[in-house]
Coordinates of C-alpha atoms and ligand atoms in Angstrom, one line a residue:
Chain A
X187 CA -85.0 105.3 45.1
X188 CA -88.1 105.3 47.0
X189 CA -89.9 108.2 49.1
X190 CA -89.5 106.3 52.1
X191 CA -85.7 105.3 51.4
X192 CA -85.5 109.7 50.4
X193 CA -87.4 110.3 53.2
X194 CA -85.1 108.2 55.8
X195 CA -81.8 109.4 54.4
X196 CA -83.2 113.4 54.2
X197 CA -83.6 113.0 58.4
X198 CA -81.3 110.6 59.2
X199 CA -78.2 112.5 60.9
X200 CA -74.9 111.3 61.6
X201 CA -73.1 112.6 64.6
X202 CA -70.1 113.4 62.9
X203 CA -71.0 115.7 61.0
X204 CA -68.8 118.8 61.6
X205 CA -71.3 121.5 60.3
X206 CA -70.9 124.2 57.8
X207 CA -68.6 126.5 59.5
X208 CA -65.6 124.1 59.9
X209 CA -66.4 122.4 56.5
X210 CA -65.9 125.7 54.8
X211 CA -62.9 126.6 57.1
X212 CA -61.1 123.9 55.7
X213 CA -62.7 123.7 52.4
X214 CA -58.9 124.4 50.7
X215 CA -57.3 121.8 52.6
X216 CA -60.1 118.9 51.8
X217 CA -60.5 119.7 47.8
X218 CA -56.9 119.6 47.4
X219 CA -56.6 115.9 49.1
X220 CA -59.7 114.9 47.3
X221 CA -58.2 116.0 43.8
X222 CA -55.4 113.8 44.4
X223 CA -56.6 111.0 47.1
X224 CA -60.6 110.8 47.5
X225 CA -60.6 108.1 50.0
X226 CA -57.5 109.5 51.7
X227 CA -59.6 112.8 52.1
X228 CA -62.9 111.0 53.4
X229 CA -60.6 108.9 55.9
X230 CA -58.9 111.9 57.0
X231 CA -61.8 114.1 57.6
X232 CA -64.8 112.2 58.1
X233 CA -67.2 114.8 59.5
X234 CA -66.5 117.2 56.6
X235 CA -67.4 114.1 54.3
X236 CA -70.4 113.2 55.8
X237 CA -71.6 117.0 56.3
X238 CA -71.1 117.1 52.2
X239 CA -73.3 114.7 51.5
X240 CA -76.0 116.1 54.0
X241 CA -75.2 119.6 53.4
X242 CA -76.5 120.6 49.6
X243 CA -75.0 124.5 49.7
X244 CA -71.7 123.7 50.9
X245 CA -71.4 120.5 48.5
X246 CA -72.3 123.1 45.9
X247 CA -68.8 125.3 47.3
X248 CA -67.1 122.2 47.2
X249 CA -67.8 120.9 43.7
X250 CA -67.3 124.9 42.8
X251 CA -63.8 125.0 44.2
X252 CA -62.9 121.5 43.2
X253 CA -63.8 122.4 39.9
X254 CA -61.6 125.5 40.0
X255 CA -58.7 123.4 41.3
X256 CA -59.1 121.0 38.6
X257 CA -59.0 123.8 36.3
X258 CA -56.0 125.3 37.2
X259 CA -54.2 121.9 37.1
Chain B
X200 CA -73.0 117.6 65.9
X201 CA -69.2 117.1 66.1
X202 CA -66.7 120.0 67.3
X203 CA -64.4 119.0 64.5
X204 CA -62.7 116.2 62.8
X205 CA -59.8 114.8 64.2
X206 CA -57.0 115.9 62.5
X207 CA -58.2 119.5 62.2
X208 CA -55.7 121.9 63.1
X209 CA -52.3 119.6 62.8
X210 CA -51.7 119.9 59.4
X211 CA -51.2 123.7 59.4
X212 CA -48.0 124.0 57.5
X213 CA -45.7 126.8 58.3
X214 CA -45.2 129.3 55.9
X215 CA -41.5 128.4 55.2
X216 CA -42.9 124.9 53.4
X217 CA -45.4 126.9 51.0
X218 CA -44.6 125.9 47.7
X219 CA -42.6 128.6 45.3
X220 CA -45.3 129.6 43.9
X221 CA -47.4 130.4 47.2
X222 CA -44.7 131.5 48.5
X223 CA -44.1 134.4 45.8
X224 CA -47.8 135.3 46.3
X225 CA -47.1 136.4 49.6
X226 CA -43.8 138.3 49.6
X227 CA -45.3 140.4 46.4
X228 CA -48.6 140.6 47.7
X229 CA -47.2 141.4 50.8
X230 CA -44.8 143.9 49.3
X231 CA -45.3 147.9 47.9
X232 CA -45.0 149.6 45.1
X233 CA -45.0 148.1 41.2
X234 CA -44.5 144.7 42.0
X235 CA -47.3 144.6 44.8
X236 CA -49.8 146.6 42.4
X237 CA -48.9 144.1 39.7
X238 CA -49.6 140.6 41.8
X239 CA -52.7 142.8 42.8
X240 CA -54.1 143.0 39.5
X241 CA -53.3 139.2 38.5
X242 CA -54.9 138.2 41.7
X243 CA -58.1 139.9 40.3
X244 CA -58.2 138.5 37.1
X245 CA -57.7 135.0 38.8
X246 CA -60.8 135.7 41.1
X247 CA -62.7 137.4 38.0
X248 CA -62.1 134.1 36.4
X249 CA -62.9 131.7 38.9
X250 CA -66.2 133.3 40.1
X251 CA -66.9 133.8 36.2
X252 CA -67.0 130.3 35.7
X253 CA -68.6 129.3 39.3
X254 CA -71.8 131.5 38.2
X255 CA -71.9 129.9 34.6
X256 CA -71.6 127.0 36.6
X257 CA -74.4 127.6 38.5
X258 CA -76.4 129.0 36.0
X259 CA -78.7 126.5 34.5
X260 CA -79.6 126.2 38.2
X261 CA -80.7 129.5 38.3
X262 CA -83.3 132.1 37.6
X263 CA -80.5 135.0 36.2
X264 CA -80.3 136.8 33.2
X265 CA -76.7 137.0 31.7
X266 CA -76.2 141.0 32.8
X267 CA -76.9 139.7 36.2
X268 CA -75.0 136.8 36.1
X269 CA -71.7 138.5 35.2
X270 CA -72.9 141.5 38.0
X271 CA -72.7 138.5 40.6
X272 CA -69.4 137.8 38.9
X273 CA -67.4 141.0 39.4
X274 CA -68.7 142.0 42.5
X275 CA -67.7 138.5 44.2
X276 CA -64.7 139.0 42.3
X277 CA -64.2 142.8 43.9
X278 CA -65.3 141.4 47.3
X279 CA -63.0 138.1 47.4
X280 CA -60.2 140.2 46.4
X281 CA -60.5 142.9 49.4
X282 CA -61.0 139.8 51.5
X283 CA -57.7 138.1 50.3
X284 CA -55.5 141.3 50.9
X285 CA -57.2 141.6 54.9
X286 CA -56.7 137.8 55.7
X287 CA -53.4 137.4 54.3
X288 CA -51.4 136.9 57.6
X289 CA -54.4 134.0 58.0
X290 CA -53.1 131.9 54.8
X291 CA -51.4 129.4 56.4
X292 CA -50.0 127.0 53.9
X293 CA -51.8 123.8 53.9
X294 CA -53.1 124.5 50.2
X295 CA -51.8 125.9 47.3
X296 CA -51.6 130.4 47.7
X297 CA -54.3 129.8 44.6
X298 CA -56.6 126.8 46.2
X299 CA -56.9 128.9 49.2
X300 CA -57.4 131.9 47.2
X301 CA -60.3 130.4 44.8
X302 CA -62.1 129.7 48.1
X303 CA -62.9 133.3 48.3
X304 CA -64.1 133.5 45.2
X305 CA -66.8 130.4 44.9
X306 CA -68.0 131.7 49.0
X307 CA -68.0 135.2 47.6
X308 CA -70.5 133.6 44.5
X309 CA -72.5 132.0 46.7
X310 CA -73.4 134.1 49.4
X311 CA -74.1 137.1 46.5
X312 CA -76.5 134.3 44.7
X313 CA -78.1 133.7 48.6
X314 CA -78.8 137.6 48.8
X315 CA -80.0 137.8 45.1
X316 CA -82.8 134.8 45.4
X317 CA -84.9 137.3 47.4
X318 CA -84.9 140.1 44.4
X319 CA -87.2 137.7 42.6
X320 CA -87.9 134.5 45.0
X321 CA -90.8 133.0 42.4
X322 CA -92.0 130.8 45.7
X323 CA -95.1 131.9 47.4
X324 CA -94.3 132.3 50.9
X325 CA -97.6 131.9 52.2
X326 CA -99.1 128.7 53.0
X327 CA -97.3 125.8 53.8
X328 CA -97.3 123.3 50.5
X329 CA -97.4 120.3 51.8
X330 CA -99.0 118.6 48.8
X331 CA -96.0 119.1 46.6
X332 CA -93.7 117.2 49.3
X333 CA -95.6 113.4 48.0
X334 CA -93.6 114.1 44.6
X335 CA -90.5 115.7 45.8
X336 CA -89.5 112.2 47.7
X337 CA -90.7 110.5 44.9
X338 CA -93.9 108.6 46.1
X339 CA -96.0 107.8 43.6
X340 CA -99.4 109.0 43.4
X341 CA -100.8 106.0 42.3
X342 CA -99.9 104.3 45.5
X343 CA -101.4 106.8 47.7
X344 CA -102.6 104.7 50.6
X345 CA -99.3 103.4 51.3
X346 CA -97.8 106.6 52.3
X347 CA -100.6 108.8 53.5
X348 CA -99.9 107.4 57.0
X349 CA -96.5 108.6 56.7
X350 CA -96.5 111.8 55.8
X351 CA -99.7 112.4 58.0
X352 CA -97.1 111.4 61.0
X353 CA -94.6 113.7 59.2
X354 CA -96.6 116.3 59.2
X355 CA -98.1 115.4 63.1
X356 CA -94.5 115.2 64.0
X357 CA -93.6 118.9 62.0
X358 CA -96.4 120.4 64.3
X359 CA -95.9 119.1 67.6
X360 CA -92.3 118.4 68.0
X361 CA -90.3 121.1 66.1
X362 CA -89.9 124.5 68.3
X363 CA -91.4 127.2 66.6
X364 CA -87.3 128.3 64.7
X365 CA -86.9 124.3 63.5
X366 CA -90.7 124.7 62.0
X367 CA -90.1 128.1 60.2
X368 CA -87.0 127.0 58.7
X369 CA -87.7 123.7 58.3
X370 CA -90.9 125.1 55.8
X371 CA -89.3 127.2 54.2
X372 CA -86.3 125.0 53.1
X373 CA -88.1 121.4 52.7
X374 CA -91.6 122.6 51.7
X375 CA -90.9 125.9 49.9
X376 CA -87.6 124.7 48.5
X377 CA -86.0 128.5 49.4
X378 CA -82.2 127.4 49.5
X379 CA -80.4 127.6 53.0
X380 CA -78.5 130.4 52.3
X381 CA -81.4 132.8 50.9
X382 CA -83.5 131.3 54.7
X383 CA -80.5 132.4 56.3
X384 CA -80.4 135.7 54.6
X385 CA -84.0 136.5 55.5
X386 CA -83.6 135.3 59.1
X387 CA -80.4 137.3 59.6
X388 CA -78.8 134.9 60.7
X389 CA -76.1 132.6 58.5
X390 CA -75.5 129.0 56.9
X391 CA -73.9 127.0 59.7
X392 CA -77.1 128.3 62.5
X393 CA -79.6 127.3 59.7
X394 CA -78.1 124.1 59.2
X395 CA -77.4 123.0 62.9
X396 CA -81.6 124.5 63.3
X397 CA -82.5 121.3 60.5
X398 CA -80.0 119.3 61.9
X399 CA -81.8 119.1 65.5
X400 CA -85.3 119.2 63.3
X401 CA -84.4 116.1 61.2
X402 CA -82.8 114.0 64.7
X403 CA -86.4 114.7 66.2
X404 CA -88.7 114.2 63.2
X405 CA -86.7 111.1 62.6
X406 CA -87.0 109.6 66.3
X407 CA -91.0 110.7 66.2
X408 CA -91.4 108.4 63.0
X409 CA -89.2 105.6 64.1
X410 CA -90.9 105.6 67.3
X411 CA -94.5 105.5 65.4
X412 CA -93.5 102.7 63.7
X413 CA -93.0 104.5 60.3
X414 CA -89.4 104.5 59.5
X415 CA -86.8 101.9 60.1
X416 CA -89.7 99.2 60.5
X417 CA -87.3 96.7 58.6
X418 CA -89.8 94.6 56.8
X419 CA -93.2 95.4 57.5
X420 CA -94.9 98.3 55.4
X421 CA -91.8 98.5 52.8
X422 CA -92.9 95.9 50.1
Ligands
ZN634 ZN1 -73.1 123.1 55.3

């Protein structure tokens, strides 16, 4: 990847982005439908799925607690 | 940004379809005596665990000696815990009791590691380092001329269109590299405000270069 293709997607925003607030409020609920159906969970909560990929402390929770999940499995 | 996704909200389960296991969670937790002081206990050692191995997770990552590491460990551990027994009437069973329960623990990790970045930052927080951001995207040096322009209009755009919040935070995160959460911590304020701050920041830095031409130019400049 390029800087200008790093630069573009750093700024580019997408409006459905829910934020970190409501991404974490339903962090338990997402990580257990993306354990089991990953495409199901990105259909079913798009704006927690794109804040994850724009948002690098809360995709840290999220690969945290799907790892913990996975653990316990 | 959004209010929420849709679906948010309607699959709040009610309590009576918790799984067994959940289910047992609650009535001892939510108990006395022995039995409550028992599931007490095991729901320590399960948030001991988990934020054990979130820090060791995090580690490499990090600028933490073991001793220190382990501290985060047992006091996100100590804190999730308290935090489970208050919210308990909020557990609502659309996870597992122990999904929901894990959450504590890897927030609890993360907002200790926010707080503990400050103890012994190792970034200068004078000055504004804009020379570092070239390598940081990945432009190469040796092509200099290409992208001077660019991050000239960047930096153009960082002065005169960001209010004076969206500059702060927006050097301290992209041209410091202080993580959100340790920004939030020194501005008092939390994740979610710094984040929606950058959101705003990046939609207007964006629109500045598009509308200068620089990004989303399609063929011209890109080869
Ligand atoms: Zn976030």
């Amino acid at each position: 990847m390029n800087g200008w293709d790093e630069l573009d997607r750093f700024l580019r925003t997408d409006p459905r982005d829910v934020g970190c607030d409501k991404a974490m409020e339903l962090l338990h609920v997402y990580v257990e439908l993306v354990a089991r159906h990953p495409d199901a969970a990105r259909e079913r909560y798009p704006g927690i799925a794109v804040h994850l990929r724009a948002c690098g402390p809360c995709n840290e929770d999220f690969e945290g607690l799907l790892a913990a999940v996975a653990d316990s499995i | 940004m959004a209010a929420s996704d849709r679906g948010i909200g309607e699959n709040q389960a009610t309590l009576a379809s918790a799984d067994a296991e959940s289910a047992e969670w609650l009535r001892t937790l939510g108990g006395s005596g022995a039995e409550r002081e028992a599931a007490v206990e095991r729901l320590h050692a399960i948030l001991l665990r988990v934020a054990g191995n979130e820090v060791r997770r995090r580690a490499p990552r990090l600028r933490l000696s073991g001793p220190e590491l382990d501290d985060v460990a047992h006091q996100a551990a100590a804190d999730a815990l308290l935090a489970v027994i208050a919210k308990l009437g909020q557990f609502r069973g659309e996870s597992r009791f122990t999904t929901w329960v894990y959450k504590f623990a890897v927030l609890e990790v993360s907002a200790k590691l926010g707080r503990h970045f400050w103890r012994d930052p190792g970034v200068p927080l004078e000055g504004e380092d804009w020379e570092r951001l070239p390598g940081r995207l990945g432009f190469d040096p040796a092509e200099r001329s290409e992208w001077h322009d660019l991050l000239a209009a960047l930096r153009r755009a960082v002065d005169e269109e960001l209010t004076e919040r969206q500059r702060q935070i927006f050097v301290a995160i992209v041209l410091k590299g202080v993580p959100a959460d340790a920004v939030a911590v020194e501005l008092g304020t939390n994740r979610n405000a710094v984040y929606k701050t950058m959101f705003d920041a990046r939609r207007k830095l964006r629109a500045a270069l598009v509308a200068g031409g620089y990004l989303d130019i399609g063929i011209r400049g890109r080869s």
